[in-house]
XYZ file of C-alpha atoms in Angstrom:
335
model
C -14.287 24.714 16.811
C -15.373 21.278 17.967
C -13.056 18.721 16.411
C -14.075 15.466 14.773
C -12.465 13.537 17.614
C -15.066 15.007 19.979
C -17.835 13.793 17.706
C -16.319 10.314 17.640
C -16.174 10.338 21.436
C -19.846 11.291 21.511
C -20.689 8.455 19.151
C -18.780 5.898 21.158
C -20.553 6.918 24.336
C -24.075 7.062 22.946
C -24.455 4.621 20.059
C -22.803 1.464 21.302
C -20.113 1.609 18.653
C -17.482 1.032 21.313
C -18.601 -2.583 21.518
C -17.349 -3.084 17.971
C -13.769 -2.823 19.191
C -11.961 -5.697 20.852
C -10.723 -5.401 24.470
C -7.309 -6.168 23.007
C -7.101 -2.619 21.646
C -3.543 -1.494 22.142
C -3.030 1.912 20.617
C -4.411 4.718 18.512
C -2.948 7.144 16.001
C -4.258 10.634 15.408
C -3.235 13.209 12.836
C -4.653 16.470 11.522
C -4.972 17.403 7.844
C -6.159 21.006 7.355
C -8.178 20.846 10.531
C -9.585 17.373 9.942
C -8.611 15.143 12.830
C -8.240 11.539 11.666
C -8.035 8.805 14.294
C -7.339 5.142 13.638
C -7.601 2.449 16.295
C -5.107 -0.386 16.121
C -5.256 -3.823 17.648
C -3.779 -7.297 17.522
C -5.562 -10.484 18.420
C -2.385 -12.443 18.988
C 1.365 -11.946 19.118
C 3.422 -14.915 17.985
C 6.665 -16.178 19.480
C 8.588 -14.825 16.479
C 7.366 -11.286 17.276
C 5.015 -11.247 14.306
C 1.416 -10.254 14.756
C -1.942 -11.667 13.671
C -4.432 -8.828 13.290
C -8.141 -8.466 13.889
C -10.155 -5.266 13.782
C -13.289 -3.446 12.710
C -13.507 -0.980 9.833
C -13.478 2.670 10.862
C -15.339 3.744 7.722
C -18.766 3.371 9.356
C -17.564 5.187 12.456
C -16.283 8.175 10.496
C -19.400 8.301 8.332
C -21.638 8.319 11.410
C -19.415 10.966 12.969
C -20.060 13.240 10.014
C -23.821 12.675 10.271
C -23.783 13.366 13.991
C -21.813 16.585 13.465
C -24.478 17.712 11.023
C -27.299 16.845 13.410
C -25.646 18.652 16.310
C -24.718 21.639 14.171
C -21.018 21.148 14.775
C -18.589 22.647 12.240
C -16.768 19.984 10.246
C -14.076 21.014 7.768
C -14.868 20.065 4.182
C -12.917 17.051 2.920
C -12.394 18.889 -0.361
C -10.138 21.307 1.486
C -7.596 18.627 2.383
C -4.047 18.993 1.116
C -3.372 15.263 1.375
C -2.422 14.354 -2.193
C -1.203 10.833 -2.937
C 0.223 9.602 -6.230
C -0.034 5.879 -6.969
C 2.597 4.807 -9.493
C 1.529 1.649 -11.275
C -2.190 2.315 -10.858
C -3.278 -0.060 -13.617
C -1.454 -2.985 -12.020
C -3.355 -5.459 -9.893
C -2.036 -4.160 -6.573
C -1.862 -0.524 -7.670
C -5.515 -0.346 -8.679
C -6.553 -1.803 -5.314
C -4.526 0.881 -3.555
C -6.082 3.494 -5.812
C -9.584 2.271 -5.039
C -9.063 2.387 -1.271
C -7.582 5.876 -1.341
C -10.388 7.160 -3.581
C -12.997 5.775 -1.200
C -11.415 7.408 1.852
C -12.928 10.787 1.000
C -10.063 12.627 2.691
C -7.403 12.201 0.027
C -6.828 13.643 -3.412
C -5.649 10.679 -5.468
C -3.475 10.837 -8.567
C -3.272 7.693 -10.684
C 0.141 7.480 -12.302
C -0.250 5.601 -15.586
C 1.685 5.106 -18.809
C -1.224 5.953 -21.120
C -3.975 8.202 -19.739
C -6.530 7.426 -22.442
C -6.161 3.661 -22.185
C -5.988 3.758 -18.392
C -9.201 5.778 -18.120
C -11.042 2.976 -19.865
C -9.142 0.102 -18.261
C -9.513 1.346 -14.695
C -13.242 1.798 -15.104
C -13.843 -1.762 -16.268
C -14.226 -4.982 -14.356
C -12.622 -7.737 -16.383
C -10.436 -10.800 -16.531
C -6.986 -9.955 -17.824
C -3.848 -11.811 -18.825
C -0.665 -10.384 -17.316
C 2.384 -12.348 -18.323
C 1.703 -15.899 -17.169
C -1.119 -14.896 -14.803
C -4.858 -14.699 -15.415
C -6.477 -12.313 -12.945
C -9.890 -10.863 -12.188
C -9.897 -7.112 -11.614
C -12.655 -4.813 -10.393
C -13.432 -1.424 -11.891
C -12.397 1.850 -10.234
C -14.617 4.937 -10.435
C -12.068 7.332 -11.929
C -14.633 10.136 -11.936
C -14.672 10.564 -8.160
C -11.602 12.189 -6.678
C -9.100 10.485 -8.991
C -6.894 12.390 -11.416
C -4.961 10.511 -14.094
C -1.462 11.660 -15.038
C 1.136 10.145 -17.305
C 3.834 8.570 -15.175
C 6.148 6.118 -16.886
C 9.408 5.160 -15.184
C 11.072 5.108 -18.606
C 10.530 8.881 -18.863
C 13.068 11.467 -17.760
C 13.454 12.441 -14.131
C 12.189 15.911 -15.030
C 8.970 14.483 -16.518
C 8.452 12.286 -13.477
C 8.995 15.264 -11.182
C 6.306 17.191 -13.053
C 3.910 14.262 -12.713
C 4.435 14.304 -8.932
C 3.896 18.056 -8.635
C 1.642 19.064 -5.761
C 1.687 15.678 -4.052
C 3.030 14.939 -0.595
C 2.944 11.114 -0.676
C 3.811 8.447 -3.223
C 3.016 4.752 -3.420
C 5.284 2.866 -5.820
C 3.552 -0.266 -7.088
C 5.415 -0.676 -10.356
C 7.034 -3.892 -11.496
C 7.986 -5.534 -14.739
C 5.569 -8.100 -16.173
C 7.249 -11.399 -17.131
C 6.777 -12.054 -20.837
C 9.655 -12.613 -23.265
C 12.111 -14.867 -21.369
C 15.008 -13.465 -23.391
C 14.273 -9.919 -22.222
C 13.185 -10.470 -18.622
C 16.527 -9.488 -17.104
C 16.601 -6.251 -19.071
C 12.985 -5.445 -18.212
C 13.467 -6.127 -14.492
C 16.578 -3.948 -14.461
C 14.864 -1.079 -16.277
C 11.658 -1.077 -14.207
C 12.363 -2.515 -10.741
C 15.818 -0.983 -10.440
C 16.631 1.983 -12.699
C 13.076 3.204 -13.193
C 12.168 2.957 -9.518
C 15.355 4.758 -8.453
C 14.599 7.477 -10.991
C 11.119 7.830 -9.517
C 12.622 8.222 -6.044
C 14.865 11.002 -7.359
C 11.831 12.693 -8.871
C 9.944 12.377 -5.591
C 12.761 14.104 -3.771
C 12.794 16.939 -6.320
C 8.999 17.272 -6.087
C 9.077 17.566 -2.297
C 7.379 14.242 -1.558
C 7.399 13.592 2.180
C 6.430 9.902 2.288
C 7.068 6.940 -0.016
C 5.560 3.474 0.302
C 7.366 0.955 -1.903
C 5.805 -2.394 -2.771
C 8.650 -4.902 -3.019
C 8.855 -8.617 -2.152
C 9.967 -10.976 0.579
C 13.442 -12.418 0.022
C 14.814 -9.363 -1.802
C 17.683 -9.506 0.678
C 17.702 -13.302 0.776
C 21.357 -13.623 -0.100
C 22.307 -11.741 3.089
C 20.634 -14.258 5.395
C 21.363 -17.539 3.670
C 18.210 -17.877 1.579
C 19.639 -17.855 -1.942
C 19.189 -21.645 -2.165
C 15.635 -21.557 -0.823
C 12.840 -22.456 -3.262
C 11.174 -19.077 -2.843
C 14.316 -17.131 -3.722
C 15.328 -19.334 -6.648
C 11.889 -19.459 -8.241
C 11.197 -15.736 -7.894
C 14.658 -14.568 -8.881
C 14.551 -16.777 -11.969
C 12.341 -14.060 -13.456
C 15.045 -11.661 -14.567
C 16.899 -11.583 -11.217
C 14.039 -9.410 -10.068
C 14.781 -9.785 -6.333
C 18.307 -8.459 -6.832
C 16.964 -5.537 -8.864
C 14.319 -4.717 -6.252
C 16.928 -4.727 -3.496
C 18.880 -1.985 -5.274
C 15.765 0.194 -5.323
C 15.019 -0.566 -1.673
C 18.491 0.528 -0.606
C 18.256 3.616 -2.790
C 15.029 4.598 -1.055
C 16.556 4.075 2.384
C 19.418 6.420 1.482
C 17.149 9.090 -0.026
C 16.322 10.860 3.215
C 12.582 10.566 2.524
C 10.363 8.904 5.126
C 9.669 5.436 3.745
C 7.869 2.166 4.300
C 8.972 -0.858 2.305
C 6.193 -3.424 2.062
C 7.462 -6.901 1.231
C 4.571 -9.260 0.446
C 4.821 -12.987 -0.137
C 3.386 -14.629 -3.237
C 0.518 -12.498 -4.510
C -3.034 -13.837 -4.826
C -5.834 -12.131 -6.744
C -8.469 -13.730 -4.500
C -9.808 -12.251 -1.229
C -7.892 -13.143 1.951
C -8.297 -16.681 3.248
C -6.223 -16.150 6.378
C -5.300 -13.468 8.893
C -2.691 -10.840 8.141
C 0.742 -11.627 9.512
C 3.320 -8.837 9.692
C 6.887 -9.828 10.416
C 10.195 -8.054 10.708
C 12.824 -7.455 8.071
C 14.499 -10.553 6.590
C 12.360 -13.085 8.445
C 9.911 -14.588 5.925
C 11.005 -16.963 3.163
C 7.629 -18.385 2.112
C 3.910 -17.689 2.140
C 1.184 -16.060 0.094
C -1.038 -13.030 0.560
C -4.079 -11.488 -1.095
C -3.438 -8.313 -3.039
C -6.354 -6.857 -1.081
C -4.351 -7.080 2.143
C -1.237 -5.696 0.466
C -3.264 -2.655 -0.595
C -4.641 -2.248 2.932
C -1.147 -2.303 4.437
C 0.177 0.183 1.874
C -2.628 2.672 2.547
C -2.223 2.347 6.323
C 1.545 2.834 6.028
C 1.050 6.270 4.478
C -0.124 7.756 7.766
C 0.802 5.366 10.582
C 3.885 6.646 12.348
C 4.843 3.149 13.459
C 5.574 2.272 9.831
C 7.987 5.180 9.444
C 11.315 4.050 7.963
C 10.381 0.405 8.407
C 10.388 -2.764 6.323
C 7.167 -4.782 6.710
C 7.128 -8.380 5.525
C 3.587 -9.660 5.120
C 1.820 -12.940 4.381
C -1.439 -14.588 5.383
C -1.626 -16.955 8.325
C -3.777 -19.701 6.823
C -4.319 -21.177 10.288
C -6.536 -18.256 11.309
C -9.727 -16.936 9.779
C -9.467 -13.668 7.811
C -10.500 -10.565 9.730
C -11.466 -7.026 8.783
C -8.347 -4.892 8.405
C -8.146 -1.721 10.466
C -4.506 -0.809 10.843
C -1.000 -1.812 11.827
C 0.342 -2.956 15.175
C 4.091 -3.320 15.474
């Protein structure tokens, strides 16, 4: 059988697509899912003195689409995407970051996506609508997700029992945890943060282990471990942790995931923006960033890439936007 990688090589040599990639290309990552060879090219336009990276790249979606067309034209066998066993559950799919992750996975065509939601009926309607919503103190614009194409909705509420959560994760091999309490009643914020960002998330990790999940990507926050490196008096730590001590609660869940034995990536974004990126993605090491903002779009891109990129295995990625550089098309991680 001629593999998809051979088709991509043919395309690069005959269609001029190679010119779309920068000479600064540094590495590539290839994996096989039920015979489908998936290759992602990774590059960095600049490496900063603090060992963080500013990324630039070109989307591989067009390349893979053209590869499929070329395989058809040449009569080459190409395994059906429907046969893939790559099943990803997104916990917190109706949240602003979760639904962006869900959308990207659904569009990939090579992944069976399960939207973990608290209420399936309400989520079916909510995910399909584009609207402006009020979440706590934030007003945000959200785009609709086509839940009819490769997306299955399942009840997944971190307040449920571990057994119920395990059942909701049945058949999946990867999990993205994008849950988080929504600030509302100031008298109950501490309780809500503890129940969702700590206890509920840890319970979900236990369920993932019981369900045989092989990879977990956890969306957390910069400064969760701020106390350990002298940042508890910093504005970022004090302002964020004022919401129910949420950074302390998230740190418990992070450490619980590290000790679980499951391959993990902890994504720690800066302040979240609902708008498209206005600067380049900056990825930094653990316990290095104490300020900065980032578009939820980029957070979703990093989470999806972390599911399959081996360089993100058992790593903590702190991410913000570098406002001094123009935004660029995301195409992977370089660490």
